[in-house]
Amino acid sequence: METKILPAEAGKSLAARLIRAGEVVAFHTETVYGLGANAFSDGAVQKIFALKGRPSDNPLIVHVHAGYDISALIDGEPPYAAALRQAFLPGPLTMVYPSTGKVSRFVSCGLNTLAIRVPSSPAAQAFLRETDLPVAAPSANLSKHVSPVTAGHVFDDFSGKIPLILDGGACSGGIESTVLDCTGEIPQILREGLVTRGMIAEVAGDCGVYRMRTGEKPRSPGMAYRHYSPRCDTACCKTAEEARALGAAERARGGKPVILCESKTAALVGDFETLDLGATGEVMARRLYALLRQGEKIATLLIGVEPEEQGGVMAGVLNRFKRAFGAE
Ligand code: TXA
Ligand code: MG
């Protein structure tokens, strides 16, 4: 199959036709690119799992346009969730509700909840409006690989396997949406992202962060899998000195070390090639996945130096960073 890459606006009507015909289409969002299919169709949703090599117990997020009425899909909503929707949607916040079971049972993989996201990217909104269906979509990468933030990244993973990629340019957010459980007394973050705990607590009054205990069945199954892995050897450390020592050892073995780190560390790593994450949480979020995909192409050993900053958006960035480097 030939994989077309079309500008999002020019390709949206073809994309909608393909989705209605049960095909899978990749599309731009403000976080990462998604691999979408009609959420009502068992066959279409199953194609996503097969294409990605995704474990069958990892549920999908359903994407809708801002005017789509979700009341048939979800079984009620607590007042705090309505307030959060008002405050943050469209945007990089996915909300998990009790499900009415109307979408394909393969979307939620046996959970009685449904994750809903209203992306803010104009390209995503135009595509979803044109389609006017709930679109189940994981990130458009092969399972375990780094999430895609350009149409080229999607092409690298799915060329010849899907008919269309809607190109909306580079993703401005850069890490996946915050996943928020809205089925309890207070909202609880299942996956950290650009909408932070502080931002949610300010609107909802309170906000928990779910941490999986060993032996427990995970509430957000995706968080239990190895993720975001570059296809080269990786090492993780905390200081520029450690990175220099790891780099020297790799050179002595005849390999090519590359160091991925924040700007202030990049100034301290000497004559090693570096991939500069930047200096603020927002910039590091935007650059992380593109640099991981760049690093795997040029390095034999990609060495990550953990950024120091911890607050706000960095909770989400550090979570992805540590998983990419096998440190968590
Ligand atoms: O930004 C994003 O969220 C991107 C773009 C494409 O929208 N999508 C994305 O999807 O990151 P994916 O499949 O890569 O990650 C979905 C996460 C997984 O960790 C999954 O376990 C969790 O959301 N999830 C989905 N449905 C859930 C549910 N009903 N309950 C709890 N967690 C759920
Ligand atoms: Mg993913």
mmCIF file of C-alpha atoms and ligand atoms in Angstrom:
data_model
loop_
_atom_site.group_PDB
_atom_site.id
_atom_site.type_symbol
_atom_site.label_atom_id
_atom_site.label_comp_id
_atom_site.label_asym_id
_atom_site.label_seq_id
_atom_site.Cartn_x
_atom_site.Cartn_y
_atom_site.Cartn_z
ATOM 1 C CA MET A 1 0.000 0.000 0.000
ATOM 2 C CA GLU A 2 1.217 3.497 -0.809
ATOM 3 C CA THR A 3 1.264 5.829 2.210
ATOM 4 C CA LYS A 4 0.250 9.369 1.197
ATOM 5 C CA ILE A 5 1.325 12.373 3.253
ATOM 6 C CA LEU A 6 -1.101 15.250 2.624
ATOM 7 C CA PRO A 7 -1.357 18.685 4.251
ATOM 8 C CA ALA A 8 -4.050 18.342 6.935
ATOM 9 C CA GLU A 9 -6.543 20.728 5.329
ATOM 10 C CA ALA A 10 -6.193 19.294 1.817
ATOM 11 C CA GLY A 11 -6.403 15.699 3.072
ATOM 12 C CA LYS A 12 -9.224 15.936 5.607
ATOM 13 C CA SER A 13 -12.090 14.823 3.356
ATOM 14 C CA LEU A 14 -10.143 11.803 2.101
ATOM 15 C CA ALA A 15 -9.230 11.045 5.732
ATOM 16 C CA ALA A 16 -12.898 11.159 6.759
ATOM 17 C CA ARG A 17 -13.865 8.829 3.898
ATOM 18 C CA LEU A 18 -11.139 6.383 4.874
ATOM 19 C CA ILE A 19 -12.192 6.411 8.552
ATOM 20 C CA ARG A 20 -15.839 5.764 7.583
ATOM 21 C CA ALA A 21 -14.644 2.873 5.391
ATOM 22 C CA GLY A 22 -12.944 1.247 8.393
ATOM 23 C CA GLU A 23 -9.377 2.280 7.514
ATOM 24 C CA VAL A 24 -6.685 3.668 9.813
ATOM 25 C CA VAL A 25 -5.387 7.231 9.279
ATOM 26 C CA ALA A 26 -2.599 9.106 11.082
ATOM 27 C CA PHE A 27 -3.327 12.712 12.100
ATOM 28 C CA HIS A 28 -1.652 15.674 13.772
ATOM 29 C CA THR A 29 -2.560 16.754 17.306
ATOM 30 C CA GLU A 30 -0.947 19.353 19.569
ATOM 31 C CA THR A 31 0.726 16.607 21.660
ATOM 32 C CA VAL A 32 1.913 13.810 19.330
ATOM 33 C CA TYR A 33 0.561 12.298 16.085
ATOM 34 C CA GLY A 34 -2.316 9.821 16.498
ATOM 35 C CA LEU A 35 -3.214 6.635 14.602
ATOM 36 C CA GLY A 36 -6.993 6.893 14.264
ATOM 37 C CA ALA A 37 -9.897 4.559 13.482
ATOM 38 C CA ASN A 38 -13.695 4.616 13.852
ATOM 39 C CA ALA A 39 -14.276 3.864 17.557
ATOM 40 C CA PHE A 40 -17.631 2.185 16.789
ATOM 41 C CA SER A 41 -16.044 -0.420 14.518
ATOM 42 C CA ASP A 42 -14.553 -3.586 16.058
ATOM 43 C CA GLY A 43 -12.604 -4.347 12.888
ATOM 44 C CA ALA A 44 -11.161 -0.850 12.507
ATOM 45 C CA VAL A 45 -10.091 -0.671 16.166
ATOM 46 C CA GLN A 46 -8.469 -4.100 15.979
ATOM 47 C CA LYS A 47 -6.428 -2.905 12.992
ATOM 48 C CA ILE A 48 -4.764 -0.307 15.242
ATOM 49 C CA PHE A 49 -3.583 -2.987 17.670
ATOM 50 C CA ALA A 50 -2.258 -5.147 14.827
ATOM 51 C CA LEU A 51 -0.451 -2.252 13.104
ATOM 52 C CA LYS A 52 1.271 -1.069 16.283
ATOM 53 C CA GLY A 53 1.957 -4.476 17.790
ATOM 54 C CA ARG A 54 0.138 -3.098 20.818
ATOM 55 C CA PRO A 55 -0.645 -5.383 23.777
ATOM 56 C CA SER A 56 -4.361 -6.235 23.745
ATOM 57 C CA ASP A 57 -4.887 -5.010 27.325
ATOM 58 C CA ASN A 58 -3.766 -1.415 26.685
ATOM 59 C CA PRO A 59 -6.875 0.735 26.096
ATOM 60 C CA LEU A 60 -7.215 3.530 23.543
ATOM 61 C CA ILE A 61 -8.261 7.161 23.880
ATOM 62 C CA VAL A 62 -11.290 8.302 21.871
ATOM 63 C CA HIS A 63 -10.876 11.676 20.113
ATOM 64 C CA VAL A 64 -13.807 13.966 19.277
ATOM 65 C CA HIS A 65 -14.240 17.475 17.875
ATOM 66 C CA ALA A 66 -15.206 20.329 20.197
ATOM 67 C CA GLY A 67 -18.882 20.254 19.145
ATOM 68 C CA TYR A 68 -19.348 16.484 19.476
ATOM 69 C CA ASP A 69 -21.951 15.431 22.073
ATOM 70 C CA ILE A 70 -20.266 12.801 24.272
ATOM 71 C CA SER A 71 -23.295 12.229 26.512
ATOM 72 C CA ALA A 72 -24.188 8.958 24.737
ATOM 73 C CA LEU A 73 -20.657 7.627 25.273
ATOM 74 C CA ILE A 74 -20.224 8.354 28.985
ATOM 75 C CA ASP A 75 -22.326 7.459 31.991
ATOM 76 C CA GLY A 76 -22.470 10.772 33.850
ATOM 77 C CA GLU A 77 -19.886 13.298 34.907
ATOM 78 C CA PRO A 78 -18.995 14.739 38.336
ATOM 79 C CA PRO A 79 -19.201 18.565 38.689
ATOM 80 C CA TYR A 80 -15.422 18.912 38.908
ATOM 81 C CA ALA A 81 -15.068 17.213 35.505
ATOM 82 C CA ALA A 82 -17.469 19.685 33.890
ATOM 83 C CA ALA A 83 -15.369 22.519 35.337
ATOM 84 C CA LEU A 84 -12.154 20.933 34.040
ATOM 85 C CA ARG A 85 -13.653 20.539 30.566
ATOM 86 C CA GLN A 86 -14.578 24.235 30.581
ATOM 87 C CA ALA A 87 -11.098 25.212 31.698
ATOM 88 C CA PHE A 88 -8.861 22.973 29.580
ATOM 89 C CA LEU A 89 -10.695 21.601 26.526
ATOM 90 C CA PRO A 90 -9.926 21.592 23.695
ATOM 91 C CA GLY A 91 -6.392 20.837 24.884
ATOM 92 C CA PRO A 92 -3.906 18.202 26.048
ATOM 93 C CA LEU A 93 -6.102 16.690 28.786
ATOM 94 C CA THR A 94 -7.698 13.227 28.428
ATOM 95 C CA MET A 95 -10.590 12.536 30.785
ATOM 96 C CA VAL A 96 -11.563 9.012 31.886
ATOM 97 C CA TYR A 97 -15.298 8.512 32.540
ATOM 98 C CA PRO A 98 -17.614 5.583 33.290
ATOM 99 C CA SER A 99 -18.454 4.156 29.861
ATOM 100 C CA THR A 100 -21.897 3.390 28.445
ATOM 101 C CA GLY A 101 -20.287 0.683 26.334
ATOM 102 C CA LYS A 102 -21.447 2.234 23.036
ATOM 103 C CA VAL A 103 -18.024 2.224 21.366
ATOM 104 C CA SER A 104 -16.284 -0.996 20.307
ATOM 105 C CA ARG A 105 -15.367 -3.195 23.257
ATOM 106 C CA PHE A 106 -11.824 -3.286 21.885
ATOM 107 C CA VAL A 107 -11.337 0.425 22.703
ATOM 108 C CA SER A 108 -11.260 0.045 26.496
ATOM 109 C CA CYS A 109 -9.945 -3.541 26.579
ATOM 110 C CA GLY A 110 -12.446 -4.786 29.139
ATOM 111 C CA LEU A 111 -12.352 -1.723 31.447
ATOM 112 C CA ASN A 112 -15.755 -0.185 32.252
ATOM 113 C CA THR A 113 -14.368 3.292 31.612
ATOM 114 C CA LEU A 114 -13.730 5.358 28.480
ATOM 115 C CA ALA A 115 -10.944 7.893 27.912
ATOM 116 C CA ILE A 116 -12.013 10.968 25.924
ATOM 117 C CA ARG A 117 -9.824 13.666 24.412
ATOM 118 C CA VAL A 118 -10.672 16.863 22.523
ATOM 119 C CA PRO A 119 -7.409 17.923 20.880
ATOM 120 C CA SER A 120 -6.850 21.639 20.285
ATOM 121 C CA SER A 121 -4.754 21.421 17.126
ATOM 122 C CA PRO A 122 -6.756 23.070 14.284
ATOM 123 C CA ALA A 123 -5.665 20.192 12.008
ATOM 124 C CA ALA A 124 -7.097 17.621 14.432
ATOM 125 C CA GLN A 125 -10.301 19.609 14.943
ATOM 126 C CA ALA A 126 -10.871 19.965 11.181
ATOM 127 C CA PHE A 127 -10.288 16.232 10.606
ATOM 128 C CA LEU A 128 -12.575 15.220 13.506
ATOM 129 C CA ARG A 129 -15.322 17.650 12.421
ATOM 130 C CA GLU A 130 -15.200 16.302 8.891
ATOM 131 C CA THR A 131 -15.347 12.710 10.203
ATOM 132 C CA ASP A 132 -17.959 13.454 12.891
ATOM 133 C CA LEU A 133 -17.319 10.134 14.639
ATOM 134 C CA PRO A 134 -15.426 9.287 17.827
ATOM 135 C CA VAL A 135 -11.942 8.337 16.624
ATOM 136 C CA ALA A 136 -9.961 5.854 18.724
ATOM 137 C CA ALA A 137 -6.287 6.744 18.479
ATOM 138 C CA PRO A 138 -3.070 5.837 20.255
ATOM 139 C CA SER A 139 0.168 7.629 19.462
ATOM 140 C CA ALA A 140 1.208 6.809 15.872
ATOM 141 C CA ASN A 141 4.392 4.875 16.690
ATOM 142 C CA LEU A 142 5.161 1.174 16.696
ATOM 143 C CA SER A 143 4.574 -0.175 20.198
ATOM 144 C CA LYS A 144 7.507 0.693 22.536
ATOM 145 C CA HIS A 145 9.123 3.062 20.009
ATOM 146 C CA VAL A 146 9.411 6.818 20.582
ATOM 147 C CA SER A 147 6.145 8.738 19.985
ATOM 148 C CA PRO A 148 6.003 10.720 16.708
ATOM 149 C CA VAL A 149 5.994 14.525 16.635
ATOM 150 C CA THR A 150 6.278 14.993 12.848
ATOM 151 C CA ALA A 151 4.587 13.351 9.854
ATOM 152 C CA GLY A 152 8.039 12.031 8.896
ATOM 153 C CA HIS A 153 8.282 10.134 12.207
ATOM 154 C CA VAL A 154 4.927 8.463 11.468
ATOM 155 C CA PHE A 155 6.118 7.611 7.948
ATOM 156 C CA ASP A 156 9.280 6.020 9.388
ATOM 157 C CA ASP A 157 7.143 3.597 11.458
ATOM 158 C CA PHE A 158 4.160 2.978 9.123
ATOM 159 C CA SER A 159 5.257 3.551 5.535
ATOM 160 C CA GLY A 160 3.443 1.033 3.306
ATOM 161 C CA LYS A 161 1.086 0.012 6.140
ATOM 162 C CA ILE A 162 -1.468 2.867 6.305
ATOM 163 C CA PRO A 163 -3.062 4.825 3.435
ATOM 164 C CA LEU A 164 -2.753 8.401 4.743
ATOM 165 C CA ILE A 165 -0.900 10.713 7.116
ATOM 166 C CA LEU A 166 -2.438 14.158 7.693
ATOM 167 C CA ASP A 167 0.532 16.491 8.019
ATOM 168 C CA GLY A 168 -0.073 19.360 10.434
ATOM 169 C CA GLY A 169 3.607 20.166 10.991
ATOM 170 C CA ALA A 170 5.620 19.588 14.149
ATOM 171 C CA CYS A 171 3.585 19.078 17.344
ATOM 172 C CA SER A 172 3.815 22.108 19.635
ATOM 173 C CA GLY A 173 3.262 20.198 22.904
ATOM 174 C CA GLY A 174 5.566 17.275 22.283
ATOM 175 C CA ILE A 175 4.547 14.819 25.025
ATOM 176 C CA GLU A 176 1.257 12.935 25.261
ATOM 177 C CA SER A 177 -1.810 14.365 26.989
ATOM 178 C CA THR A 178 -2.369 14.223 30.730
ATOM 179 C CA VAL A 179 -4.667 11.242 31.441
ATOM 180 C CA LEU A 180 -7.054 12.068 34.285
ATOM 181 C CA ASP A 181 -9.367 9.610 36.022
ATOM 182 C CA CYS A 182 -12.682 11.416 36.567
ATOM 183 C CA THR A 183 -14.617 8.494 38.072
ATOM 184 C CA GLY A 184 -13.848 9.202 41.740
ATOM 185 C CA GLU A 185 -14.493 11.819 44.433
ATOM 186 C CA ILE A 186 -11.492 13.813 43.270
ATOM 187 C CA PRO A 187 -9.675 13.691 39.934
ATOM 188 C CA GLN A 188 -6.594 11.531 39.792
ATOM 189 C CA ILE A 189 -3.751 11.784 37.273
ATOM 190 C CA LEU A 190 -2.947 8.438 35.607
ATOM 191 C CA ARG A 191 -0.331 9.876 33.201
ATOM 192 C CA GLU A 192 1.364 13.225 33.666
ATOM 193 C CA GLY A 193 1.440 15.716 30.816
ATOM 194 C CA LEU A 194 1.201 19.350 29.848
ATOM 195 C CA VAL A 195 -1.880 20.012 31.973
ATOM 196 C CA THR A 196 -0.234 19.733 35.372
ATOM 197 C CA ARG A 197 -1.464 18.649 38.778
ATOM 198 C CA GLY A 198 -1.298 22.254 39.972
ATOM 199 C CA MET A 199 -3.435 23.485 37.073
ATOM 200 C CA ILE A 200 -6.046 20.763 37.706
ATOM 201 C CA ALA A 201 -6.121 21.306 41.488
ATOM 202 C CA GLU A 202 -6.707 25.017 40.969
ATOM 203 C CA VAL A 203 -9.940 24.295 39.073
ATOM 204 C CA ALA A 204 -11.097 21.061 40.776
ATOM 205 C CA GLY A 205 -10.037 21.977 44.340
ATOM 206 C CA ASP A 206 -7.888 18.850 44.637
ATOM 207 C CA CYS A 207 -6.025 16.383 42.444
ATOM 208 C CA GLY A 208 -4.306 13.073 43.183
ATOM 209 C CA VAL A 209 -1.536 11.344 41.272
ATOM 210 C CA TYR A 210 -1.904 7.605 40.865
ATOM 211 C CA ARG A 211 1.210 5.583 41.634
ATOM 212 C CA MET A 212 1.085 1.897 40.839
ATOM 213 C CA ARG A 213 1.996 -0.368 43.741
ATOM 214 C CA THR A 214 3.956 -3.536 42.979
ATOM 215 C CA GLY A 215 1.741 -6.510 42.300
ATOM 216 C CA GLU A 216 -1.312 -4.311 41.683
ATOM 217 C CA LYS A 217 -3.233 -4.370 38.387
ATOM 218 C CA PRO A 218 -2.468 -0.979 36.801
ATOM 219 C CA ARG A 219 -5.352 1.480 36.433
ATOM 220 C CA SER A 220 -3.841 2.837 33.228
ATOM 221 C CA PRO A 221 -2.351 -0.270 31.646
ATOM 222 C CA GLY A 222 -0.154 1.666 29.208
ATOM 223 C CA MET A 223 1.936 2.994 32.071
ATOM 224 C CA ALA A 224 3.152 -0.508 32.925
ATOM 225 C CA TYR A 225 4.912 -1.080 29.600
ATOM 226 C CA ARG A 226 8.400 -0.113 28.465
ATOM 227 C CA HIS A 227 7.906 2.905 26.242
ATOM 228 C CA TYR A 228 9.510 5.605 24.202
ATOM 229 C CA SER A 229 12.646 3.532 23.527
ATOM 230 C CA PRO A 230 15.206 4.747 21.010
ATOM 231 C CA ARG A 231 16.639 1.977 18.813
ATOM 232 C CA CYS A 232 20.204 2.167 20.026
ATOM 233 C CA ASP A 233 21.903 1.414 23.330
ATOM 234 C CA THR A 234 21.057 3.916 26.038
ATOM 235 C CA ALA A 235 22.473 4.935 29.394
ATOM 236 C CA CYS A 236 21.112 7.344 31.979
ATOM 237 C CA CYS A 237 23.045 9.435 34.478
ATOM 238 C CA LYS A 238 22.720 12.536 36.634
ATOM 239 C CA THR A 239 25.819 14.647 35.975
ATOM 240 C CA ALA A 240 27.984 15.885 33.104
ATOM 241 C CA GLU A 241 31.017 14.108 34.658
ATOM 242 C CA GLU A 242 29.248 10.745 34.599
ATOM 243 C CA ALA A 243 28.181 11.370 31.002
ATOM 244 C CA ARG A 244 31.758 12.196 29.989
ATOM 245 C CA ALA A 245 33.032 8.968 31.603
ATOM 246 C CA LEU A 246 30.356 6.870 29.851
ATOM 247 C CA GLY A 247 31.137 8.650 26.576
ATOM 248 C CA ALA A 248 34.878 8.034 26.884
ATOM 249 C CA ALA A 249 34.307 4.318 27.535
ATOM 250 C CA GLU A 250 32.051 4.058 24.471
ATOM 251 C CA ARG A 251 34.664 5.789 22.326
ATOM 252 C CA ALA A 252 37.341 3.420 23.635
ATOM 253 C CA ARG A 253 35.134 0.546 22.402
ATOM 254 C CA GLY A 254 35.039 2.193 18.956
ATOM 255 C CA GLY A 255 31.440 3.380 19.325
ATOM 256 C CA LYS A 256 29.825 6.762 18.866
ATOM 257 C CA PRO A 257 28.414 8.280 22.055
ATOM 258 C CA VAL A 258 25.905 11.145 21.865
ATOM 259 C CA ILE A 259 24.732 13.018 24.969
ATOM 260 C CA LEU A 260 21.139 14.214 25.311
ATOM 261 C CA CYS A 261 20.783 16.821 28.071
ATOM 262 C CA GLU A 262 19.452 20.232 29.045
ATOM 263 C CA SER A 263 21.298 23.358 27.859
ATOM 264 C CA LYS A 264 23.201 24.093 31.065
ATOM 265 C CA THR A 265 24.600 20.523 31.110
ATOM 266 C CA ALA A 266 25.437 20.646 27.378
ATOM 267 C CA ALA A 267 27.887 23.444 28.191
ATOM 268 C CA LEU A 268 29.779 21.043 30.533
ATOM 269 C CA VAL A 269 30.169 17.847 28.490
ATOM 270 C CA GLY A 270 33.307 18.869 26.595
ATOM 271 C CA ASP A 271 33.921 17.638 23.064
ATOM 272 C CA PHE A 272 31.089 15.093 22.918
ATOM 273 C CA GLU A 273 28.287 15.501 20.414
ATOM 274 C CA THR A 274 25.177 16.718 22.248
ATOM 275 C CA LEU A 275 21.448 16.950 21.588
ATOM 276 C CA ASP A 276 20.234 20.016 23.476
ATOM 277 C CA LEU A 277 16.857 19.640 25.208
ATOM 278 C CA GLY A 278 16.643 23.358 26.032
ATOM 279 C CA ALA A 279 16.194 25.205 29.293
ATOM 280 C CA THR A 280 12.478 25.222 30.206
ATOM 281 C CA GLY A 281 9.928 22.458 30.781
ATOM 282 C CA GLU A 282 7.826 23.468 27.766
ATOM 283 C CA VAL A 283 10.812 23.483 25.413
ATOM 284 C CA MET A 284 12.115 20.164 26.783
ATOM 285 C CA ALA A 285 8.653 18.613 26.237
ATOM 286 C CA ARG A 286 8.598 19.900 22.650
ATOM 287 C CA ARG A 287 12.094 18.635 21.807
ATOM 288 C CA LEU A 288 12.386 15.331 23.692
ATOM 289 C CA TYR A 289 10.884 12.851 21.206
ATOM 290 C CA ALA A 290 12.407 14.467 18.109
ATOM 291 C CA LEU A 291 15.847 14.332 19.769
ATOM 292 C CA LEU A 292 15.384 10.688 20.826
ATOM 293 C CA ARG A 293 14.531 9.812 17.211
ATOM 294 C CA GLN A 294 17.498 11.860 15.964
ATOM 295 C CA GLY A 295 19.795 10.237 18.534
ATOM 296 C CA GLU A 296 18.922 6.662 17.582
ATOM 297 C CA LYS A 297 19.981 7.432 13.987
ATOM 298 C CA ILE A 298 23.434 8.821 14.838
ATOM 299 C CA ALA A 299 24.574 7.196 18.118
ATOM 300 C CA THR A 300 25.736 3.739 19.112
ATOM 301 C CA LEU A 301 25.172 4.823 22.718
ATOM 302 C CA LEU A 302 22.719 7.583 23.569
ATOM 303 C CA ILE A 303 23.529 8.979 27.017
ATOM 304 C CA GLY A 304 20.778 10.888 28.809
ATOM 305 C CA VAL A 305 21.600 13.288 31.616
ATOM 306 C CA GLU A 306 18.506 13.814 33.760
ATOM 307 C CA PRO A 307 17.351 17.438 33.771
ATOM 308 C CA GLU A 308 17.441 19.006 37.254
ATOM 309 C CA GLU A 309 14.211 20.965 37.109
ATOM 310 C CA GLN A 310 11.335 19.004 38.708
ATOM 311 C CA GLY A 311 8.235 21.205 38.926
ATOM 312 C CA GLY A 312 5.147 21.623 36.711
ATOM 313 C CA VAL A 313 5.462 20.239 33.205
ATOM 314 C CA MET A 314 8.761 18.562 34.157
ATOM 315 C CA ALA A 315 6.875 15.786 35.993
ATOM 316 C CA GLY A 316 5.631 14.581 32.595
ATOM 317 C CA VAL A 317 8.913 15.234 30.790
ATOM 318 C CA LEU A 318 10.960 13.351 33.416
ATOM 319 C CA ASN A 319 8.576 10.407 33.362
ATOM 320 C CA ARG A 320 9.080 10.016 29.580
ATOM 321 C CA PHE A 321 12.807 10.735 29.830
ATOM 322 C CA LYS A 322 13.419 8.043 32.474
ATOM 323 C CA ARG A 323 11.378 5.460 30.603
ATOM 324 C CA ALA A 324 13.161 6.207 27.328
ATOM 325 C CA PHE A 325 16.505 5.648 29.027
ATOM 326 C CA GLY A 326 15.334 2.569 30.905
ATOM 327 C CA ALA A 327 15.742 4.296 34.271
ATOM 328 C CA GLU A 328 12.138 3.666 35.411
HETATM 329 O O1 TXA B 1 -1.727 12.965 23.577
HETATM 330 C C1 TXA B 1 -2.224 11.847 23.531
HETATM 331 O O2 TXA B 1 -2.910 11.381 24.467
HETATM 332 C C2 TXA B 1 -1.965 10.997 22.262
HETATM 333 C C3 TXA B 1 -2.636 11.688 21.085
HETATM 334 C C4 TXA B 1 -2.595 10.878 19.825
HETATM 335 O O3 TXA B 1 -3.948 12.036 21.421
HETATM 336 N N1 TXA B 1 -2.469 9.662 22.452
HETATM 337 C C5 TXA B 1 -1.844 8.761 23.237
HETATM 338 O O4 TXA B 1 -2.412 7.494 23.213
HETATM 339 O O5 TXA B 1 -0.867 9.022 23.899
HETATM 340 P P1 TXA B 1 -1.659 6.198 23.773
HETATM 341 O O6 TXA B 1 -2.528 5.060 23.354
HETATM 342 O O7 TXA B 1 -0.276 6.194 23.307
HETATM 343 O O8 TXA B 1 -1.770 6.318 25.317
HETATM 344 C C6 TXA B 1 -3.039 6.199 25.945
HETATM 345 C C7 TXA B 1 -2.879 6.062 27.440
HETATM 346 C C8 TXA B 1 -2.357 4.687 27.821
HETATM 347 O O9 TXA B 1 -1.460 4.833 28.917
HETATM 348 C C9 TXA B 1 -3.641 3.964 28.235
HETATM 349 O O10 TXA B 1 -3.401 2.898 29.128
HETATM 350 C C10 TXA B 1 -4.458 5.086 28.843
HETATM 351 O O11 TXA B 1 -4.173 6.216 28.037
HETATM 352 N N2 TXA B 1 -5.904 4.823 28.788
HETATM 353 C C11 TXA B 1 -6.701 4.744 27.708
HETATM 354 N N3 TXA B 1 -7.979 4.440 28.052
HETATM 355 C C12 TXA B 1 -7.983 4.337 29.411
HETATM 356 C C13 TXA B 1 -8.994 4.046 30.384
HETATM 357 N N4 TXA B 1 -10.245 3.804 30.032
HETATM 358 N N5 TXA B 1 -8.610 4.033 31.683
HETATM 359 C C14 TXA B 1 -7.344 4.291 32.053
HETATM 360 N N6 TXA B 1 -6.340 4.567 31.191
HETATM 361 C C15 TXA B 1 -6.657 4.598 29.887
HETATM 362 MG MG MG B 2 1.705 5.827 23.107
#
